[in-house]
Coordinates of C-alpha atoms in Angstrom, one line a residue:
Chain A
M30 CA 0.0 0.0 0.0
L31 CA 2.7 2.5 1.1
S32 CA 4.9 1.6 -1.8
R33 CA 2.2 2.3 -4.4
P34 CA 2.7 5.6 -6.4
A35 CA 0.5 8.4 -5.1
T36 CA 0.6 10.5 -8.2
Q37 CA 1.5 10.4 -12.0
T38 CA 5.1 11.3 -11.0
Q39 CA 5.6 7.9 -9.3
I40 CA 6.2 9.4 -5.8
T41 CA 5.0 6.6 -3.4
H42 CA 2.8 7.1 -0.4
L43 CA 5.9 6.1 1.7
Q44 CA 7.9 9.0 0.4
R45 CA 5.0 11.2 1.2
L46 CA 4.6 9.9 4.7
W47 CA 6.2 13.0 6.3
L48 CA 3.7 15.1 4.5
Y49 CA 0.7 13.2 5.8
V50 CA 2.1 13.4 9.4
L51 CA 2.6 17.1 9.1
V52 CA -0.9 17.6 7.8
G53 CA -2.2 15.5 10.6
L54 CA -0.4 17.6 13.2
V55 CA -1.7 20.8 11.6
F56 CA -5.2 19.4 11.8
L57 CA -4.8 18.5 15.4
F58 CA -3.4 21.9 16.3
L59 CA -6.5 23.5 14.7
I60 CA -9.1 21.2 16.2
V61 CA -7.9 20.2 19.7
P62 CA -8.6 23.6 21.4
C63 CA -12.2 23.3 20.3
L64 CA -12.5 19.7 21.1
I65 CA -11.1 20.0 24.6
V66 CA -13.8 22.4 25.5
I67 CA -16.6 19.9 24.9
P68 CA -15.7 17.2 27.4
M69 CA -14.9 20.0 29.9
S70 CA -18.5 21.3 29.6
F71 CA -19.9 18.0 30.7
S72 CA -17.8 18.1 34.0
G73 CA -19.3 17.1 37.2
S74 CA -16.9 19.1 39.3
K75 CA -17.2 22.8 40.3
Y76 CA -14.1 23.9 38.4
L77 CA -12.7 23.7 34.9
E78 CA -10.6 20.6 34.6
F79 CA -9.4 18.3 31.9
P80 CA -10.2 15.5 31.6
P81 CA -13.2 15.7 33.9
R82 CA -13.5 13.0 36.6
T83 CA -17.3 12.9 36.7
W84 CA -19.8 13.8 34.2
S85 CA -23.0 15.9 34.4
L86 CA -25.2 18.3 32.5
Q87 CA -25.2 20.8 35.3
W88 CA -23.4 23.6 33.6
Y89 CA -25.8 23.5 30.6
E90 CA -28.6 23.8 33.2
A91 CA -26.6 26.6 34.9
Y92 CA -26.4 28.5 31.6
L93 CA -30.0 28.1 30.5
G94 CA -31.4 28.6 34.0
S95 CA -29.5 31.9 34.6
P96 CA -31.4 35.1 33.9
E97 CA -28.1 36.9 33.6
W98 CA -26.7 34.5 30.9
R99 CA -30.0 34.5 29.0
A100 CA -30.1 38.4 29.0
A101 CA -26.5 38.5 27.8
T102 CA -27.4 36.0 25.1
F103 CA -30.3 38.1 23.9
V104 CA -28.1 41.2 23.8
S105 CA -25.5 39.5 21.7
L106 CA -28.1 38.0 19.4
R107 CA -29.9 41.3 19.0
A108 CA -26.6 43.1 18.3
A109 CA -25.5 40.4 15.8
L110 CA -28.8 40.5 13.8
L111 CA -28.9 44.3 13.7
T112 CA -25.2 44.4 12.7
T113 CA -25.9 41.8 10.0
L114 CA -28.7 43.9 8.6
F115 CA -26.8 47.2 8.5
A116 CA -23.4 45.8 7.5
T117 CA -24.8 43.7 4.7
T118 CA -27.0 46.5 3.3
L119 CA -24.3 49.1 3.5
G120 CA -21.5 46.7 2.5
T121 CA -23.3 45.5 -0.6
I122 CA -24.1 49.1 -1.8
A123 CA -20.4 50.0 -1.1
A124 CA -19.0 47.1 -3.0
Y125 CA -21.4 47.8 -5.9
G126 CA -20.1 51.3 -6.0
I127 CA -16.5 50.3 -5.8
A128 CA -17.0 47.9 -8.6
R129 CA -18.9 50.3 -10.9
V130 CA -16.6 53.4 -10.5
H131 CA -13.1 53.2 -11.7
G132 CA -10.0 55.1 -10.9
A133 CA -8.7 56.8 -7.9
V134 CA -12.1 57.2 -6.2
S135 CA -12.7 53.5 -6.3
S136 CA -9.2 52.6 -4.9
L137 CA -9.6 55.2 -2.1
A138 CA -13.1 53.9 -1.2
R139 CA -11.7 50.3 -1.2
G140 CA -9.0 51.3 1.1
V141 CA -11.2 53.1 3.5
F142 CA -13.6 50.2 3.8
M143 CA -10.7 47.9 4.6
L144 CA -9.4 50.1 7.4
P145 CA -11.3 48.5 10.3
M146 CA -9.6 45.3 9.4
L147 CA -6.1 46.9 9.5
V148 CA -6.4 49.0 12.6
P149 CA -5.6 47.0 15.9
L150 CA -8.9 46.1 17.6
I151 CA -7.8 47.6 20.9
L152 CA -7.3 51.0 19.3
L153 CA -10.7 50.9 17.7
A154 CA -12.2 49.9 21.1
I155 CA -10.4 52.8 22.9
G156 CA -11.5 55.2 20.2
C157 CA -15.1 54.1 20.3
F158 CA -15.0 54.4 24.1
F159 CA -13.8 58.0 24.1
V160 CA -16.1 59.1 21.2
Y161 CA -19.1 57.3 22.8
A162 CA -18.3 58.9 26.1
K163 CA -18.7 62.3 24.6
I164 CA -21.9 61.6 22.8
G165 CA -23.5 59.2 25.3
L166 CA -23.4 56.0 23.4
N167 CA -21.5 53.9 25.9
G168 CA -23.7 51.1 27.2
T169 CA -26.3 51.4 24.4
T170 CA -27.4 48.9 21.8
T171 CA -27.0 51.6 19.1
G172 CA -23.4 52.2 20.1
L173 CA -22.6 48.5 20.1
V174 CA -24.4 47.9 16.7
L175 CA -22.6 50.9 15.2
A176 CA -19.2 49.6 16.3
H177 CA -19.9 46.1 15.2
T178 CA -21.2 47.3 11.8
M179 CA -17.9 49.1 11.3
L180 CA -16.0 45.9 12.1
A181 CA -18.2 43.8 9.9
L182 CA -18.3 46.0 6.8
P183 CA -14.8 45.0 5.4
F184 CA -16.0 41.3 5.4
V185 CA -19.2 42.1 3.5
V186 CA -17.4 44.4 1.1
I187 CA -14.8 41.8 0.3
A188 CA -17.4 39.0 -0.1
V189 CA -19.6 41.1 -2.4
L190 CA -16.7 42.4 -4.4
S191 CA -15.5 38.9 -5.2
G192 CA -19.1 38.1 -6.3
L193 CA -19.2 41.2 -8.5
A194 CA -15.8 40.4 -10.0
S195 CA -17.2 37.7 -12.1
Y196 CA -20.4 39.5 -12.8
D197 CA -21.1 41.2 -16.2
M198 CA -22.3 44.7 -15.5
N199 CA -23.6 44.8 -19.2
Q200 CA -26.5 42.8 -17.9
E201 CA -27.7 45.7 -15.9
R202 CA -27.4 47.9 -19.0
V203 CA -29.4 45.5 -21.0
A204 CA -32.1 45.4 -18.2
Q205 CA -32.2 49.1 -18.3
S206 CA -32.6 49.2 -22.1
L207 CA -35.4 46.6 -21.8
G208 CA -37.2 49.0 -19.5
A209 CA -36.0 48.5 -15.9
S210 CA -35.1 51.5 -13.8
R211 CA -31.6 51.3 -12.4
P212 CA -32.6 50.2 -8.8
W213 CA -35.0 47.7 -10.3
A214 CA -32.3 46.3 -12.7
F215 CA -30.1 45.8 -9.6
L216 CA -32.8 44.0 -7.6
T217 CA -34.0 41.8 -10.4
V218 CA -30.8 41.1 -12.4
T219 CA -27.7 41.8 -10.3
L220 CA -28.8 40.9 -6.7
P221 CA -30.1 37.4 -7.7
Q222 CA -26.7 36.6 -9.2
I223 CA -24.5 37.8 -6.3
R224 CA -26.9 36.6 -3.6
L225 CA -24.6 33.9 -2.4
S226 CA -21.7 36.4 -1.9
V227 CA -24.1 38.7 -0.1
L228 CA -25.3 35.8 2.1
S229 CA -21.7 34.7 2.9
G230 CA -21.0 38.4 3.7
A231 CA -24.0 38.4 6.1
L232 CA -22.8 35.3 7.8
F233 CA -19.4 36.8 8.3
A234 CA -21.1 40.0 9.7
F235 CA -23.1 37.9 12.1
V236 CA -20.2 36.0 13.4
T237 CA -18.0 39.1 13.6
S238 CA -20.5 40.8 15.9
F239 CA -21.5 37.6 17.9
D240 CA -17.8 36.7 18.6
E241 CA -16.5 40.1 19.3
V242 CA -15.3 40.8 22.8
V243 CA -12.7 43.6 22.9
I244 CA -15.0 46.5 21.9
A245 CA -17.8 44.9 24.0
L246 CA -15.5 45.1 27.0
F247 CA -15.0 48.8 26.6
I248 CA -18.5 50.0 25.6
T249 CA -21.0 47.5 27.1
G250 CA -21.7 46.6 30.6
G251 CA -24.5 45.8 33.2
Q252 CA -27.8 45.4 31.4
N253 CA -26.1 45.6 28.0
A254 CA -23.2 43.2 28.5
T255 CA -22.8 40.8 25.6
L256 CA -22.5 37.1 26.0
T257 CA -18.8 37.2 25.2
R258 CA -18.2 40.0 27.7
L259 CA -19.9 38.0 30.4
M260 CA -18.0 34.9 29.5
F261 CA -14.7 36.9 29.8
A262 CA -15.7 38.3 33.2
N263 CA -16.7 34.9 34.3
I264 CA -13.4 33.3 33.4
R265 CA -11.6 36.1 35.3
D266 CA -13.6 36.0 38.4
Q267 CA -15.1 32.4 38.8
I268 CA -13.7 30.0 36.3
D269 CA -16.7 27.7 36.5
P270 CA -17.5 25.3 33.6
T271 CA -20.5 27.3 32.5
V272 CA -18.2 29.0 30.0
A273 CA -17.2 25.7 28.6
A274 CA -20.9 24.7 28.2
I275 CA -21.6 28.0 26.3
S276 CA -18.5 27.6 24.2
S277 CA -19.7 24.1 23.2
L278 CA -23.1 25.5 22.2
L279 CA -21.4 28.3 20.2
I280 CA -19.1 25.7 18.5
G281 CA -22.3 23.8 17.5
L282 CA -23.9 26.9 16.2
S283 CA -20.9 27.9 14.1
I284 CA -20.7 24.4 12.6
L285 CA -24.4 24.6 11.8
L286 CA -24.1 28.0 10.1
L287 CA -21.0 26.8 8.2
V288 CA -22.6 23.6 7.0
G289 CA -25.8 25.4 6.2
S290 CA -24.0 28.0 4.0
Q291 CA -21.9 25.3 2.3
L292 CA -25.2 23.5 1.5
L293 CA -26.6 26.7 0.1
L294 CA -23.5 27.4 -2.0
R295 CA -23.5 23.9 -3.4
K296 CA -27.2 24.2 -4.3
G297 CA -26.5 27.6 -5.9
A298 CA -23.6 26.1 -7.9
R299 CA -25.7 23.2 -9.2
K300 CA -28.5 25.5 -10.4
Chain B
M1 CA -44.0 54.5 -39.7
P2 CA -42.3 55.3 -36.4
G3 CA -38.5 55.2 -35.8
K4 CA -37.2 58.4 -37.4
V5 CA -34.0 59.4 -35.6
E6 CA -32.4 62.9 -35.9
I7 CA -29.0 63.3 -34.3
R8 CA -27.8 66.8 -34.2
N9 CA -24.4 68.2 -33.3
I10 CA -23.6 65.6 -30.6
R11 CA -20.2 66.3 -28.9
K12 CA -18.6 64.2 -26.1
S13 CA -15.1 64.5 -24.8
Y14 CA -13.3 62.7 -22.0
G15 CA -10.7 65.2 -20.8
S16 CA -8.7 66.2 -23.8
F17 CA -9.9 63.2 -25.9
V18 CA -12.8 64.1 -28.2
A19 CA -14.9 61.0 -28.6
L20 CA -17.7 62.6 -30.7
D21 CA -16.9 65.7 -32.6
D22 CA -20.1 67.4 -33.7
V23 CA -21.8 64.4 -35.1
S24 CA -25.1 64.9 -37.0
L25 CA -27.0 62.1 -38.6
D26 CA -30.5 61.4 -39.8
I27 CA -31.9 57.8 -39.7
A28 CA -35.0 57.1 -41.7
P29 CA -37.8 54.9 -40.3
G30 CA -37.1 51.3 -40.9
E31 CA -33.5 51.9 -42.1
F32 CA -30.6 49.6 -41.2
L33 CA -27.8 51.9 -40.5
T34 CA -24.3 50.7 -39.7
L35 CA -21.7 52.7 -37.8
L36 CA -18.5 51.4 -39.1
G37 CA -15.0 52.3 -37.9
P38 CA -11.9 51.2 -36.1
S39 CA -11.8 50.8 -32.4
G40 CA -11.7 54.1 -30.6
S41 CA -13.4 55.9 -33.5
G42 CA -16.4 56.9 -31.4
K43 CA -18.9 54.4 -32.9
T44 CA -19.7 52.7 -29.7
T45 CA -19.9 56.0 -27.8
L46 CA -22.5 57.2 -30.3
L47 CA -24.5 54.1 -29.7
N48 CA -24.3 54.6 -26.0
V49 CA -25.4 58.1 -26.4
L50 CA -28.5 56.8 -28.3
A51 CA -29.0 54.1 -25.5
G52 CA -28.8 56.7 -22.8
F53 CA -25.7 55.3 -21.1
V54 CA -23.4 58.2 -22.1
R55 CA -24.5 61.8 -21.7
P56 CA -23.1 64.0 -24.4
D57 CA -21.7 67.4 -23.7
S58 CA -24.0 69.0 -26.2
G59 CA -26.3 68.3 -29.0
S60 CA -29.7 66.9 -29.4
I61 CA -31.4 63.6 -30.4
T62 CA -35.0 63.3 -31.4
I63 CA -37.0 60.2 -32.2
D64 CA -40.2 60.8 -34.1
G65 CA -39.9 64.4 -33.2
T66 CA -39.6 64.2 -29.4
E67 CA -36.4 65.0 -27.6
F68 CA -34.6 61.9 -26.4
L69 CA -31.5 63.0 -24.6
T70 CA -33.3 63.9 -21.4
L71 CA -34.9 60.5 -21.0
P72 CA -33.3 57.9 -18.8
P73 CA -32.3 54.6 -20.6
H74 CA -35.3 52.6 -19.3
K75 CA -37.8 55.1 -20.8
R76 CA -36.3 55.1 -24.2
N77 CA -38.0 52.0 -25.4
L78 CA -35.0 50.7 -27.3
G79 CA -34.0 47.1 -27.9
M80 CA -30.3 46.6 -27.4
V81 CA -28.1 43.6 -28.2
F82 CA -24.6 43.5 -26.8
Q83 CA -21.5 41.8 -28.2
N84 CA -21.4 39.3 -25.2
Y85 CA -25.2 38.8 -25.3
A86 CA -25.6 39.7 -21.6
L87 CA -28.4 37.1 -21.1
F88 CA -29.5 36.7 -17.6
P89 CA -28.1 33.4 -16.4
H90 CA -30.5 33.1 -13.5
M91 CA -33.5 33.0 -15.8
S92 CA -34.5 30.4 -18.4
V93 CA -34.6 31.4 -22.1
G94 CA -38.3 32.0 -21.9
R95 CA -38.0 34.3 -18.9
N96 CA -35.2 36.2 -20.4
V97 CA -37.4 37.1 -23.3
G98 CA -40.4 37.8 -21.2
Y99 CA -38.3 40.2 -18.9
P100 CA -39.2 43.4 -20.8
L101 CA -42.8 42.4 -21.0
R102 CA -43.1 41.7 -17.3
L103 CA -41.6 45.2 -16.7
R104 CA -44.5 46.5 -18.8
G105 CA -47.2 44.8 -16.8
V106 CA -48.3 42.7 -19.7
S107 CA -50.7 39.9 -18.7
A108 CA -49.2 36.4 -18.2
A109 CA -51.2 34.9 -21.2
E110 CA -50.1 37.7 -23.5
I111 CA -46.5 37.3 -22.2
E112 CA -46.5 33.7 -23.1
R113 CA -47.9 34.3 -26.6
R114 CA -45.4 37.1 -27.5
V115 CA -42.4 35.2 -26.0
R116 CA -43.4 32.3 -28.2
D117 CA -43.7 34.4 -31.2
A118 CA -40.4 36.2 -30.7
L119 CA -38.6 32.9 -30.1
D120 CA -40.3 31.4 -33.2
L121 CA -38.9 34.3 -35.2
V122 CA -35.4 33.4 -34.2
Q123 CA -36.1 29.6 -34.4
M124 CA -35.6 29.1 -30.6
A125 CA -39.1 28.2 -29.5
H126 CA -38.2 24.6 -28.7
L127 CA -35.6 25.7 -26.2
A128 CA -37.8 28.1 -24.2
D129 CA -37.5 26.2 -21.0
R130 CA -33.7 25.7 -21.3
G131 CA -31.2 27.4 -19.0
V132 CA -29.1 30.0 -20.7
D133 CA -25.8 28.2 -19.8
A134 CA -26.8 25.2 -21.9
L135 CA -26.9 27.3 -25.1
S136 CA -24.2 27.7 -27.8
G137 CA -23.0 31.1 -28.9
G138 CA -25.3 31.4 -31.9
Q139 CA -28.3 30.3 -29.8
R140 CA -27.4 32.9 -27.2
Q141 CA -27.3 35.6 -29.8
R142 CA -30.7 34.6 -31.1
V143 CA -32.2 34.7 -27.6
A144 CA -30.7 38.1 -27.0
L145 CA -32.2 39.2 -30.3
A146 CA -35.6 37.9 -29.3
R147 CA -35.4 39.6 -26.0
A148 CA -34.6 42.9 -27.7
I149 CA -37.5 42.7 -30.2
V150 CA -40.3 41.2 -28.1
F151 CA -41.6 44.5 -26.8
E152 CA -41.6 46.0 -30.2
P153 CA -39.1 48.8 -29.6
S154 CA -39.0 51.8 -31.8
I155 CA -35.3 51.3 -32.5
L156 CA -33.0 48.3 -32.3
L157 CA -29.3 49.0 -31.3
M158 CA -26.7 46.4 -31.8
D159 CA -23.2 46.6 -30.5
E160 CA -20.9 44.2 -32.5
P161 CA -23.4 41.4 -31.8
L162 CA -21.8 38.9 -34.0
S163 CA -18.1 39.5 -33.3
A164 CA -17.8 36.7 -30.7
L165 CA -19.0 34.0 -33.2
D166 CA -16.8 32.0 -35.5
K167 CA -16.6 33.1 -39.1
K168 CA -19.0 30.6 -40.6
L169 CA -21.7 31.1 -38.0
R170 CA -21.1 34.9 -38.3
E171 CA -21.8 34.9 -42.0
H172 CA -24.9 32.8 -41.5
M173 CA -26.2 35.1 -38.7
Q174 CA -25.7 38.2 -40.9
L175 CA -28.1 36.7 -43.4
E176 CA -30.6 35.9 -40.7
L177 CA -30.3 39.3 -39.2
K178 CA -30.9 40.8 -42.7
R179 CA -34.0 38.6 -43.2
L180 CA -35.3 39.5 -39.8
H181 CA -34.9 43.2 -40.5
D182 CA -36.6 42.8 -43.8
R183 CA -39.5 41.2 -42.0
L184 CA -39.8 43.5 -38.9
G185 CA -38.8 46.8 -40.5
T186 CA -37.5 48.1 -37.2
T187 CA -35.1 51.0 -37.5
T188 CA -31.7 49.5 -36.6
V189 CA -28.4 51.0 -35.6
Y190 CA -25.6 48.6 -35.9
V191 CA -22.1 49.0 -34.7
T192 CA -19.2 47.0 -36.2
H193 CA -15.6 47.2 -37.2
D194 CA -16.1 44.4 -39.9
Q195 CA -16.5 46.1 -43.2
R196 CA -17.9 43.1 -45.0
E197 CA -20.5 42.8 -42.3
A198 CA -21.4 46.4 -42.8
L199 CA -21.6 46.0 -46.6
T200 CA -23.7 42.9 -46.2
L201 CA -26.3 44.2 -43.8
S202 CA -26.7 47.9 -44.2
D203 CA -29.0 50.2 -46.1
R204 CA -26.5 52.9 -45.4
I205 CA -23.1 53.0 -43.7
A206 CA -21.7 55.8 -41.7
V207 CA -17.9 55.4 -41.6
V208 CA -16.7 56.8 -38.4
N209 CA -13.2 58.0 -37.7
G210 CA -11.8 60.2 -35.0
G211 CA -15.2 61.1 -33.6
R212 CA -16.5 62.3 -36.9
I213 CA -18.5 60.7 -39.7
A214 CA -15.9 60.4 -42.5
Q215 CA -18.6 59.3 -45.0
L216 CA -22.3 58.5 -45.0
G217 CA -23.7 56.6 -47.9
T218 CA -25.1 53.3 -49.3
P219 CA -22.7 50.3 -49.4
D220 CA -21.8 50.8 -53.1
E221 CA -21.2 54.5 -52.6
I222 CA -18.9 53.7 -49.7
Y223 CA -17.0 51.1 -51.7
D224 CA -17.0 52.5 -55.1
R225 CA -16.9 56.2 -54.4
P226 CA -14.9 56.8 -51.2
R227 CA -14.7 60.4 -50.4
N228 CA -11.3 60.4 -48.8
K229 CA -8.2 58.3 -48.2
F230 CA -9.4 57.0 -44.8
V231 CA -12.6 55.6 -46.1
A232 CA -10.9 54.1 -49.2
D233 CA -8.3 52.5 -46.9
F234 CA -10.7 51.2 -44.3
I235 CA -13.0 49.5 -46.9
G236 CA -11.7 46.7 -49.1
E237 CA -8.1 45.5 -49.6
T238 CA -6.9 48.8 -50.8
R239 CA -3.5 49.9 -52.2
F240 CA -2.7 53.5 -53.0
L241 CA -0.6 54.5 -56.0
P242 CA 0.7 58.1 -56.5
V243 CA -0.9 60.0 -59.4
E244 CA 0.9 62.9 -61.1
H245 CA -1.1 66.0 -62.0
G246 CA 0.6 67.4 -65.1
A247 CA -0.3 69.9 -67.8
S248 CA -1.6 67.2 -70.0
G249 CA -3.8 65.8 -67.3
L250 CA -3.5 63.0 -64.8
S251 CA -0.9 60.3 -65.3
L252 CA 0.3 57.1 -63.6
Y253 CA 3.8 56.0 -63.9
G254 CA 4.1 58.2 -67.0
R255 CA 1.0 56.9 -68.7
P256 CA -2.1 58.9 -69.1
L257 CA -4.9 58.0 -66.6
K258 CA -8.6 58.4 -67.6
V259 CA -11.0 58.9 -64.8
R260 CA -14.7 59.7 -64.3
D261 CA -15.5 63.3 -64.6
E262 CA -16.3 63.6 -60.9
W263 CA -12.7 62.9 -60.0
K264 CA -11.3 65.6 -62.3
S265 CA -12.3 68.3 -59.9
L266 CA -10.2 66.8 -57.3
T267 CA -7.6 69.4 -56.5
G268 CA -5.8 67.7 -53.6
D269 CA -2.1 68.4 -53.5
T270 CA -1.4 64.7 -54.2
P271 CA -4.3 62.7 -55.5
W272 CA -4.0 59.0 -54.8
L273 CA -5.2 56.2 -57.2
V274 CA -7.2 53.7 -55.2
V275 CA -6.4 50.2 -56.3
R276 CA -8.7 47.5 -55.4
P277 CA -7.0 44.4 -56.5
E278 CA -10.1 42.7 -57.7
R279 CA -10.9 45.7 -60.0
L280 CA -7.6 45.3 -61.9
R281 CA -8.2 43.5 -65.1
W282 CA -5.9 41.0 -66.8
H283 CA -7.3 41.9 -70.3
G284 CA -7.2 45.2 -72.1
E285 CA -6.3 47.1 -75.3
E286 CA -2.6 46.3 -75.7
T287 CA -2.1 49.3 -78.0
D288 CA -3.9 51.8 -75.8
A289 CA -1.5 53.0 -73.2
A290 CA -4.2 54.7 -71.1
N291 CA -5.1 53.2 -67.7
R292 CA -2.5 50.4 -68.3
I293 CA 0.0 49.4 -65.7
D294 CA 3.1 47.5 -66.5
A295 CA 4.2 45.5 -63.6
E296 CA 6.4 42.6 -62.8
T297 CA 5.2 39.3 -61.3
T298 CA 7.2 38.5 -58.1
G299 CA 5.2 35.5 -56.8
V300 CA 2.5 33.0 -57.7
I301 CA 0.8 30.9 -55.1
Y302 CA -1.7 28.2 -55.8
Q303 CA -4.6 28.4 -53.3
G304 CA -7.1 25.8 -54.7
D305 CA -9.9 28.0 -56.1
S306 CA -7.5 30.5 -57.4
Y307 CA -3.9 31.7 -57.7
L308 CA -2.6 34.5 -55.6
V309 CA -0.3 36.5 -57.9
T310 CA 1.9 39.2 -56.4
V311 CA 2.9 41.9 -58.8
R312 CA 5.4 44.8 -58.3
M313 CA 4.6 48.2 -59.6
P314 CA 7.3 50.3 -61.3
D315 CA 7.9 52.2 -58.0
G316 CA 8.2 49.0 -55.9
V317 CA 4.7 48.8 -54.5
E318 CA 3.5 45.3 -54.3
I319 CA -0.1 44.2 -54.9
D320 CA -1.6 40.7 -54.4
L321 CA -4.0 39.8 -57.0
R322 CA -6.4 36.9 -57.2
R323 CA -6.5 35.0 -60.5
G324 CA -9.3 32.6 -61.2
P325 CA -8.7 29.4 -63.2
D326 CA -10.9 30.5 -66.1
I327 CA -9.1 33.5 -67.8
A328 CA -9.1 32.3 -71.3
G329 CA -6.2 33.1 -73.6
K330 CA -4.1 34.4 -70.8
E331 CA -1.3 32.3 -69.6
L332 CA -0.7 32.3 -65.9
P333 CA 2.2 34.7 -65.4
Q334 CA 5.4 33.2 -64.0
R335 CA 7.6 34.7 -61.5
G336 CA 9.8 37.3 -63.0
Q337 CA 7.7 37.9 -66.1
P338 CA 6.2 41.2 -66.9
V339 CA 2.5 41.5 -66.7
H340 CA 0.0 44.1 -68.1
L341 CA -3.0 45.2 -66.0
W342 CA -5.8 47.5 -66.9
L343 CA -8.2 49.7 -64.9
D344 CA -11.7 50.5 -66.1
R345 CA -12.4 54.2 -66.3
E346 CA -15.4 53.4 -64.2
H347 CA -13.4 51.9 -61.4
T348 CA -10.5 54.3 -61.5
I349 CA -11.0 56.0 -58.1
L350 CA -9.0 59.0 -56.8
V351 CA -8.9 60.4 -53.4
S352 CA -6.9 63.1 -51.7
D353 CA -5.3 63.0 -48.3
K354 CA -7.6 65.6 -47.0
P355 CA -10.5 64.4 -44.8

């Protein structure tokens, strides 16, 4: 088996063995941190430990039964959904403009929309904190959604731009010549063809907001603390396995979203 | 009959580049007019001005007497066909063709009927339910055409619609387009850089160069009576020979040159003789020196249906001539042999350098 050639070039599987081992290690390196959390969440003890000596579901009960955790989850979900809505709308429009206009304006706009990705998150957080302190947005949903929309915009713009790269703008012109106004031409001809890019941008926007902790640490608190902020505080103060239970649920949610979007993409490609 | 277009003094510049320089043009209802020119000549810009995608700096366009320039593209009621077809890939053939009708709020039954009629017209009715991706280039072009005519636009605009097809299919589609135009009678403005396509399809051709119309006329006017060197050069396989303007009249390589009266008034500094190889004749009056060219054969190539004979003029200019197999009494010239060629007075065309 190992002595059989792996490719047309007659390199055997044996000669490739080191490569397989390396790839296996990289996979482990990527997966283990996620996998380690899951058994820890089923721990029967009061503290985070690995491997757990006894098993129970108590930390899932602790999460679902706690009004504090539930409120934080609601805050995070609300912020993530609103961020998705705004970032996807604005980002799609921005990408469309960048793709349609050529020259210096387009390059400049592209650069500006990438900025939130380039500036260190901690700086953005401090900046938001001071600006919000002046205008009274600290601790508000509006402030959180604004900040998260800024963070998510680059992802939407990149996703939609990549969709528009292979899109033939002449189609919109044809639609106009056939009697469609420009917005209608966009909605009936362009949008249906870039919908998967828009959808993946929206997914990125959701995850960006839902996972974000640094800015949330600075500008949210109390009633408006996000789930990630509360988890962070919990780790610092208590270190009980509730965090592991929540993490496991989040991993499950992420995998669901990922698989869901992949299925959608495949369906789109088949069509 | 609707579809009369009046284009007046259209100007458009991009920075210092003048794309359209005071273009005026009348298009008659039902006419097939071709804008023919090299790339960058402004022909596509003019088409886009008509379609509403480019706003000219000044000028006016009226269609059937109403001003057109102020209307947005979607209110102009034009059918447009692009070079790359621009079919909507997320719709079936039938839905592509029905798109303009749905925009106009036509009833579903009516849409179905008209889509079928339009697809019938381009022989695509059997593929109405197909996806666009499954179509060949020629089929896509037919669908694009059906989509552009299904709502009975007042004018049909076509931007190099056949240039993406291979030669054989292109020639076939040219004839189909011509038949379709004869049948529908829709005023058509057609952009191409292919002179043969323009000659085949058009009622009239506007040769465009440098943002101006170099000549406007019927195909035979454009071919047989080019008004300047650019037009003569752009159309046909043209060679230019220098003509001397002496006291005894015009002469070519020292022999008298007889031309049609209309060319005699040509007072250009240096008139050029326009030589279209296929107009040169192998037979003529040996004793009459007028309109005769003495050349030397420099090459003979057998090409199946004919021979390609290269001859060298006294001043070194070489011209490739096609010689069919059936020229009685005339031996095929051999390389290095002298050869006599004649020009009909009818086909002796002179142009000047001036535009």
